[in-house]
CSV table of C-alpha atoms in Angstrom, one decimal:
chain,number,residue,atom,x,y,z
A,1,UNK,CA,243.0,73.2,-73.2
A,2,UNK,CA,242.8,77.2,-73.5
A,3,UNK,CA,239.8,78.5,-74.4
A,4,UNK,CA,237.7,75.3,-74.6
A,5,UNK,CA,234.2,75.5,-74.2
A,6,UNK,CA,232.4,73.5,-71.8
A,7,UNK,CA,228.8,72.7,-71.5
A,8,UNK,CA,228.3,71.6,-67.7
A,9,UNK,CA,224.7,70.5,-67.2
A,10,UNK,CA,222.5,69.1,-64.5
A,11,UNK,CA,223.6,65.1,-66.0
A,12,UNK,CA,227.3,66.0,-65.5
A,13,UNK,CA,226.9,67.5,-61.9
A,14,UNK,CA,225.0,64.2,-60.9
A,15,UNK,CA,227.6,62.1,-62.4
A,16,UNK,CA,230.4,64.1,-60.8
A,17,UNK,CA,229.2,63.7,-57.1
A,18,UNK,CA,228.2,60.4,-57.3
A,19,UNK,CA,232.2,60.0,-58.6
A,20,UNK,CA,233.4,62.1,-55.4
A,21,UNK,CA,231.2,60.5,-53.0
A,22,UNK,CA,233.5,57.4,-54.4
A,23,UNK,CA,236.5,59.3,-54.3
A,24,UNK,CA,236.0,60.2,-51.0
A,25,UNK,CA,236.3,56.4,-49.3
A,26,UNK,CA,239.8,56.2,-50.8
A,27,UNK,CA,243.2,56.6,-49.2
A,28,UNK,CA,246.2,57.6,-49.7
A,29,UNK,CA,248.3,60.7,-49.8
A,30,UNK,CA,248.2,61.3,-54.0
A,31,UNK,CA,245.2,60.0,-55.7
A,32,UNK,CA,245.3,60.2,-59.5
A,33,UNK,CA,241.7,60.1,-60.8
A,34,UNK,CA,241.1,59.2,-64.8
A,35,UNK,CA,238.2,60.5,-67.2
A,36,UNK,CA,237.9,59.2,-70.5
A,37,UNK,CA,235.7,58.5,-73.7
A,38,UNK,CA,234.8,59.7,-77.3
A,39,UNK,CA,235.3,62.8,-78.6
A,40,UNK,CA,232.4,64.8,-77.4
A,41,UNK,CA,231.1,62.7,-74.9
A,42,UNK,CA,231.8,65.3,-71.9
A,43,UNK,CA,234.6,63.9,-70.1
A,44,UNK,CA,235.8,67.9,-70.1
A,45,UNK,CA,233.2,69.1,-68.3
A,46,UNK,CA,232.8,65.6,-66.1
A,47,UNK,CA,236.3,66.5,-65.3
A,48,UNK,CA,236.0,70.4,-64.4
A,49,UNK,CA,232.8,69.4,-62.2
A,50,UNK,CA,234.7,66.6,-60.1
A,51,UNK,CA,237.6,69.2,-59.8
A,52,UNK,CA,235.1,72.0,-58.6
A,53,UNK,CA,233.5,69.5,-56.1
A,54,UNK,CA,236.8,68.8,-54.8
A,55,UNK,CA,237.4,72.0,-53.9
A,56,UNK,CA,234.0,72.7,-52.5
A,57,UNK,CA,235.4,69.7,-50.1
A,58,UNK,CA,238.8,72.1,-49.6
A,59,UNK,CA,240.9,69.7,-51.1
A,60,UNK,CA,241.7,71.0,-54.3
A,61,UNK,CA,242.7,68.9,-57.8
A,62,UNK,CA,245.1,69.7,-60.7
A,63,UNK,CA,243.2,69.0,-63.9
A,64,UNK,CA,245.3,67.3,-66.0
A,65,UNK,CA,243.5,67.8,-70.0
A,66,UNK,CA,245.5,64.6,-71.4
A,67,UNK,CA,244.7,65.2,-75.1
A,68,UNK,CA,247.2,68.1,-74.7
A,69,UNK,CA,250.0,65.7,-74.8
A,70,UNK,CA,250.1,64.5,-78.6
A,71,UNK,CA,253.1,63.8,-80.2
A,72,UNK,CA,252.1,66.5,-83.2
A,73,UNK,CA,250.6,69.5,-83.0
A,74,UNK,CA,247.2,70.6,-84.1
A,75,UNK,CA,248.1,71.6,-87.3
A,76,UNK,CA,250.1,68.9,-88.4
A,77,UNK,CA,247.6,66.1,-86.3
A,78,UNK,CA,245.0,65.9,-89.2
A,79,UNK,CA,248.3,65.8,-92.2
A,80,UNK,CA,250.4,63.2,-90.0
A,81,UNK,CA,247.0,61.0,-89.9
A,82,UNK,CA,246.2,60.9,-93.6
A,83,UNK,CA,249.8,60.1,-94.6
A,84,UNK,CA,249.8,57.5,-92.1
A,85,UNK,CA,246.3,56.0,-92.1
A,86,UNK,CA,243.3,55.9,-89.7
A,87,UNK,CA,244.4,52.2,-88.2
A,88,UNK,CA,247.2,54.5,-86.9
A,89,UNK,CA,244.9,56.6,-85.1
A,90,UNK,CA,245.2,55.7,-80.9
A,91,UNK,CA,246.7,56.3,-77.4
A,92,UNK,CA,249.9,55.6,-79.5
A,93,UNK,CA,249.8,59.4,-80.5
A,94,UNK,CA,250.2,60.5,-76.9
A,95,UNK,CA,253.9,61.4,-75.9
A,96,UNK,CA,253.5,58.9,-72.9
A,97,UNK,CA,257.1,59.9,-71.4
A,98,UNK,CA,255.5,63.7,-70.8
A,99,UNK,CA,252.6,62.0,-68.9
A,100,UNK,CA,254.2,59.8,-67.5
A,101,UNK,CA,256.8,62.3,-65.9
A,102,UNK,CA,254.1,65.0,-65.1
A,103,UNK,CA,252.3,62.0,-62.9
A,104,UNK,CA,255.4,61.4,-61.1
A,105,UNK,CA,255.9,65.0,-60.2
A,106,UNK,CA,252.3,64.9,-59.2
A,107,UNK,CA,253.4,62.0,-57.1
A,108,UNK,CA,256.4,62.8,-55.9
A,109,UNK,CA,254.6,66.7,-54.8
A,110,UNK,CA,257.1,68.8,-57.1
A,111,UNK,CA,256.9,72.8,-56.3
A,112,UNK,CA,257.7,73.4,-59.8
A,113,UNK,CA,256.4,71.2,-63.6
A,114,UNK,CA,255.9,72.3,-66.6
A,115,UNK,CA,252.9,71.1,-68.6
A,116,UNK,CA,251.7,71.2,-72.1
A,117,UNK,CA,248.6,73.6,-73.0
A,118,UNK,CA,247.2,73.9,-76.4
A,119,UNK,CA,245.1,76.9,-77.0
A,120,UNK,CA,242.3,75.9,-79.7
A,121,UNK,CA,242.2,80.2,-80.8
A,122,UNK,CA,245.5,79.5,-82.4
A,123,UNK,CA,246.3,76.0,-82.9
A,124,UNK,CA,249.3,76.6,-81.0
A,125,UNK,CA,251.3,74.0,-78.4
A,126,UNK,CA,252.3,76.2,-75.4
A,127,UNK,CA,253.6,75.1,-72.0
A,128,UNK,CA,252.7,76.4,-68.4
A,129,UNK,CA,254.2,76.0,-64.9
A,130,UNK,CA,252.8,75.2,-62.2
A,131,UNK,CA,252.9,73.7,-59.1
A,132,UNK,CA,251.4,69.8,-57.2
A,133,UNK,CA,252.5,70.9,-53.8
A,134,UNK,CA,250.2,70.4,-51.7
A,135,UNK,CA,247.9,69.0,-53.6
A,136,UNK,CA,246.1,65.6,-53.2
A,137,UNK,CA,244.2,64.9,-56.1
A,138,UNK,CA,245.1,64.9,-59.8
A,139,UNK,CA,242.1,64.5,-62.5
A,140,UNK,CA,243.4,63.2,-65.7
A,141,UNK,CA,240.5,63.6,-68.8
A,142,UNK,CA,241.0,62.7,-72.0
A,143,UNK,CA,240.1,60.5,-74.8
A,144,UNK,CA,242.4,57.8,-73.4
A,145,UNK,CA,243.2,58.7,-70.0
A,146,UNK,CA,241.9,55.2,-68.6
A,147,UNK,CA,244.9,53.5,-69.8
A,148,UNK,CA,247.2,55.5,-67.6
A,149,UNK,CA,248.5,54.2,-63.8
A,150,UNK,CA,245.4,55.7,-61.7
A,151,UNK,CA,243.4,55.3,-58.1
A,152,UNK,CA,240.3,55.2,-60.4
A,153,UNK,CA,239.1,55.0,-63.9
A,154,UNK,CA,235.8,56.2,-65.3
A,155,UNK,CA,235.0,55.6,-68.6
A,156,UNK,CA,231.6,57.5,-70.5
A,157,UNK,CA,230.1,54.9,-72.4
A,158,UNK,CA,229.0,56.6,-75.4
A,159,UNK,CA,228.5,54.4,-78.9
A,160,UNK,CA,230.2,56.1,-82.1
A,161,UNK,CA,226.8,57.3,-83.2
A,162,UNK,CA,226.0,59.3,-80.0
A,163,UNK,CA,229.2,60.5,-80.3
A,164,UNK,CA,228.2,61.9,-83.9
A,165,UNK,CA,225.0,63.9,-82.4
A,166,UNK,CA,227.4,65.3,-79.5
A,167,UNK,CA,230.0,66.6,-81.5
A,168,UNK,CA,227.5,68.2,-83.9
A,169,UNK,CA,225.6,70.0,-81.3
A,170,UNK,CA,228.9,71.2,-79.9
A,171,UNK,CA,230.0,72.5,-83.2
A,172,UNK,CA,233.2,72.4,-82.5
A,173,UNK,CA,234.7,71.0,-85.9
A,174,UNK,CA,234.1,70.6,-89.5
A,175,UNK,CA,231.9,66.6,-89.7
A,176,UNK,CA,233.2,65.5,-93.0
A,177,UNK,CA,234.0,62.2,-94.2
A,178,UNK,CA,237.4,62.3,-92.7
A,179,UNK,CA,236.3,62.9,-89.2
A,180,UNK,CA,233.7,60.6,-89.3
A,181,UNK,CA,236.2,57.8,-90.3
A,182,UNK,CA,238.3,59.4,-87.1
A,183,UNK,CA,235.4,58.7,-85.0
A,184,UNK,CA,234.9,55.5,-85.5
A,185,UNK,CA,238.7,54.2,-85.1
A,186,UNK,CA,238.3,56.6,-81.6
A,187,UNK,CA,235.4,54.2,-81.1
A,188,UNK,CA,237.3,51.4,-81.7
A,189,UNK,CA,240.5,52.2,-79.5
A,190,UNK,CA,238.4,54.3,-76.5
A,191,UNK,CA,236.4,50.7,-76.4
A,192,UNK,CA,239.2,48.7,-76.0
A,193,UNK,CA,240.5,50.3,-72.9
A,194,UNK,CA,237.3,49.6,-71.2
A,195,UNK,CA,238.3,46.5,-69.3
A,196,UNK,CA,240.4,49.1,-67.6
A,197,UNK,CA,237.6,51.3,-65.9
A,198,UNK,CA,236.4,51.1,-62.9
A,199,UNK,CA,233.3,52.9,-63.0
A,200,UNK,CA,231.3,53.2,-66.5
A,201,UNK,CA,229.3,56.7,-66.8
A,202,UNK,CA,226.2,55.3,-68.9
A,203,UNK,CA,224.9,57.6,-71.6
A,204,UNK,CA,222.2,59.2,-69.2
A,205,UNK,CA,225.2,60.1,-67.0
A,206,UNK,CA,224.6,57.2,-63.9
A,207,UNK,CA,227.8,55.6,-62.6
A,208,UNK,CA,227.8,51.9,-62.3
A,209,UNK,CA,230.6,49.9,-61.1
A,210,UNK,CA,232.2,48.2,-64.2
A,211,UNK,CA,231.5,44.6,-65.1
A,212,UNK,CA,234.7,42.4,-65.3
């Protein structure tokens, strides 16, 4: 997203080279790598740290900021979810056929894509080109990005009141009643994909190999 603000700190630069170091025993000529958990739980910055150790390694990723692919836009998000109801809150909300094409370009090494970009200054949906030539690795974070097709999914394992304390020491946005309710249905939904993960990112940032 444009002009997010991330926090990296010393927890989230452990967590993202013990993620590389498993990153690096896999194969294959596209690997799609998947980041996800609560709403402040620091999959952004997780993400932007495995990125900038991948290209400390010369093999740099395309970050791919998942939550930019909502069916509504940021203004009319918070009116679509009242009219509709909080149970209607969930990875349903993506536009999965914009993913889901921007994954095969990834795969298929497309010159040319267009991807969404919301810029949190205005509100505003815009779109950028780029390019996945060349490019081996593609980091998809995002509230729900363990549900898509990927190499490896990490999941931060935060509970819905350690998500409370992080979003109010980010200060990102207003914590009303309303948002608390949309917290906890994130909860709800972010913990049902986590047969899905791979690796779990505990809340003092170690990665352990998921339980199945």
């Amino acid at each position: 997203m444009l002009h997010d603000v991330l926090l990296i700190t010393d927890k989230h630069k452990k967590a993202a080279e013990q993620i590389v170091e498993q990153i690096n025993t896999m194969e294959g000529q596209k690997i799609v790598i998947a980041i996800g958990g609560e709403s402040g739980s620091g999959k952004s910055e997780l993400g932007h740290e495995v990125a900038r150790l991948l290209k400390a390694q010369n093999t740099p990723a395309k970050v791919m900021h998942i939550d930019n692919y909502y069916k509504t836009s940021p203004q009319e998000r918070n009116p679509w979810r009242k009219a509709h109801g909080v149970k209607n809150i969930g990875y349903t909300e993506y536009n999965w056929d914009f993913i889901n094409r921007n994954l095969e370009e990834f795969c298929e090494d497309a010159a040319v894509a267009v991807m969404p970009c919301v810029d949190l200054l205005t509100d505003q949906e815009d779109f950028i080109t780029t390019s996945f030539h060349g490019l081996r690795y593609m980091v998809v974070e995002g509230l729900y990005a363990v549900k898509i097709e990927a190499d490896l999914r990490v999941l931060i394992d935060l509970t819905y009141h350690e998500t409370k304390k992080a979003q109010l020491v980010r200060g990102k946005e207003t914590m009303d009643e309303w948002r608390l309710q949309v917290l906890e249905q994130e909860h709800q939904v972010v913990q049902s994909l986590r047969p899905l993960a791979n690796l779990i990112v505990t809340p003092e940032f170690d990665v352990e190999k998921a339980k199945k």
